[in-house]
XYZ file of C-alpha atoms in Angstrom:
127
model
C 42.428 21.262 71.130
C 40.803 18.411 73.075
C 38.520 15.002 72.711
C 35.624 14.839 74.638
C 33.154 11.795 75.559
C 29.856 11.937 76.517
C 26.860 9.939 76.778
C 27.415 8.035 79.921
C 24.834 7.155 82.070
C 22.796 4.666 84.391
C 21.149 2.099 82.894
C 19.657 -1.201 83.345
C 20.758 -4.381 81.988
C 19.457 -4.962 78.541
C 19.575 -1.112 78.034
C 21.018 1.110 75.399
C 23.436 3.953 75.708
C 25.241 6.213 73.201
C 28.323 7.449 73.407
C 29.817 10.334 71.084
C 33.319 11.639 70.842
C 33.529 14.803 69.903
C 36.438 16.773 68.835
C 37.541 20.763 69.212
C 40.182 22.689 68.003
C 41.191 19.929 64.950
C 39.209 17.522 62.373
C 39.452 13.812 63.129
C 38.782 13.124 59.627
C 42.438 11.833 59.253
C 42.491 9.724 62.674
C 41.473 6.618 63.721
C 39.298 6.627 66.785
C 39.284 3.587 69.686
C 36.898 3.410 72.396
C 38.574 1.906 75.909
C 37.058 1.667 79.253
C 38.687 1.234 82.826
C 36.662 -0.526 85.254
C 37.496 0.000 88.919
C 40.719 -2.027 90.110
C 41.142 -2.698 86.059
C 43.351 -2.321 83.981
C 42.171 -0.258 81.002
C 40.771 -2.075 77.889
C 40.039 -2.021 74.303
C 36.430 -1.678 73.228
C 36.480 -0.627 70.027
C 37.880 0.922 67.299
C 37.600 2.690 63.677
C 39.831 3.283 60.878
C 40.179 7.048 59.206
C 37.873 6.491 56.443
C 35.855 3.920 58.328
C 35.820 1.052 56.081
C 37.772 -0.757 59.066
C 36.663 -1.850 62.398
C 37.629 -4.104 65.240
C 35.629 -5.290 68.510
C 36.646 -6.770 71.128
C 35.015 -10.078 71.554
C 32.978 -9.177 75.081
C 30.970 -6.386 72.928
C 31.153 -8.314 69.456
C 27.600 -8.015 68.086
C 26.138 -5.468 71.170
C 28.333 -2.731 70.069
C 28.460 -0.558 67.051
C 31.015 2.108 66.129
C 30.825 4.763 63.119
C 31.932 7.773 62.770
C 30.205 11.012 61.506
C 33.303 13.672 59.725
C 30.887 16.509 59.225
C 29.857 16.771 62.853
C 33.256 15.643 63.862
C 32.729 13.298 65.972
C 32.573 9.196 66.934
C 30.002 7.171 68.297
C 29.429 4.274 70.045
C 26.266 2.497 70.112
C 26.069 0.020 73.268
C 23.117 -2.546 73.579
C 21.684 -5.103 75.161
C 24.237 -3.425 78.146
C 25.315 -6.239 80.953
C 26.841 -5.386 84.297
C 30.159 -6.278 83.360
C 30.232 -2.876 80.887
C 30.402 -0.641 83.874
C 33.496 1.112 83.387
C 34.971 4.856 82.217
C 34.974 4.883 78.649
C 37.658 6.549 76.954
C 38.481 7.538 73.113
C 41.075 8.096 71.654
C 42.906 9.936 67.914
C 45.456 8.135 66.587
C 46.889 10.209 63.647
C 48.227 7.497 61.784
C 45.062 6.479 60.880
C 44.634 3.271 60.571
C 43.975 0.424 62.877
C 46.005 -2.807 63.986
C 46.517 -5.037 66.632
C 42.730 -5.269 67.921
C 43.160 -1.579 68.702
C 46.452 -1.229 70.553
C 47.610 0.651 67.592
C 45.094 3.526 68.345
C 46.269 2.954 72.073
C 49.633 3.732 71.980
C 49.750 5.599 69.022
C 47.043 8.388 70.581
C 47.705 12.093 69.933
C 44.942 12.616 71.967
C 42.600 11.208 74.538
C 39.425 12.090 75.892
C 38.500 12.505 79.352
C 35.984 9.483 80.488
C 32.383 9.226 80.842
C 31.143 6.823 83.259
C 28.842 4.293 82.222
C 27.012 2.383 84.959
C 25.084 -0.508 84.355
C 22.228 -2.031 87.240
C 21.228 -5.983 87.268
């Protein structure tokens, strides 16, 4: 049973990245997924985040209209489309399964209420 994000990369600024979420071993179809990221000497963040049945979401305002989350149930995984990428998005970005579902608190719901958590994929982003 584990979460797993991929689709980190280098990039330049004004570029596009992809990142998926992908789960093995259960079906996220009942959780609600957030996206966080850790830059270096940072304290971890909320990026994003998505409700169960997806009819909810929640940004956080530094990615508000560059990023896009949605979620896919028959490949079983999340996504997260980045553009019009900046320097300031390097980081490790993280997702997470909250069980419960549903989303609150600009995302700190999915944050501490996690079953699960994905090990990071770096995302690197040249001026």
């Amino acid at each position: 049973v584990q979460l797993q994000a991929s689709g980190g990369g280098l990039v330049q600024a004004g570029g596009s990245l992809r990142l998926s979420c992908a789960a093995s071993g259960f079906s996220l179809d009942y959780y609600a997924i957030g996206w966080f990221r850790q830059a270096p000497g940072k304290e971890r963040e909320r990026v994003s985040c998505i409700s169960s049945n997806g009819s909810r979401t929640s940004y956080a305002d530094s990615v508000k209209g560059r990023f896009t989350i949605s979620r896919d149930d028959a490949k079983n995984t999340v996504y997260l489309q980045m553009n019009n990428l900046r320097p300031e998005d390097t980081a490790n970005y993280y997702c997470a399964a909250d069980p419960r579902g549903v989303i609150a608190g600009g995302c700190s719901s999915v944050y501490y209420g996690a079953s699960y958590w994905g090990k990071g994929t770096l995302v690197t982003v040249s001026s």
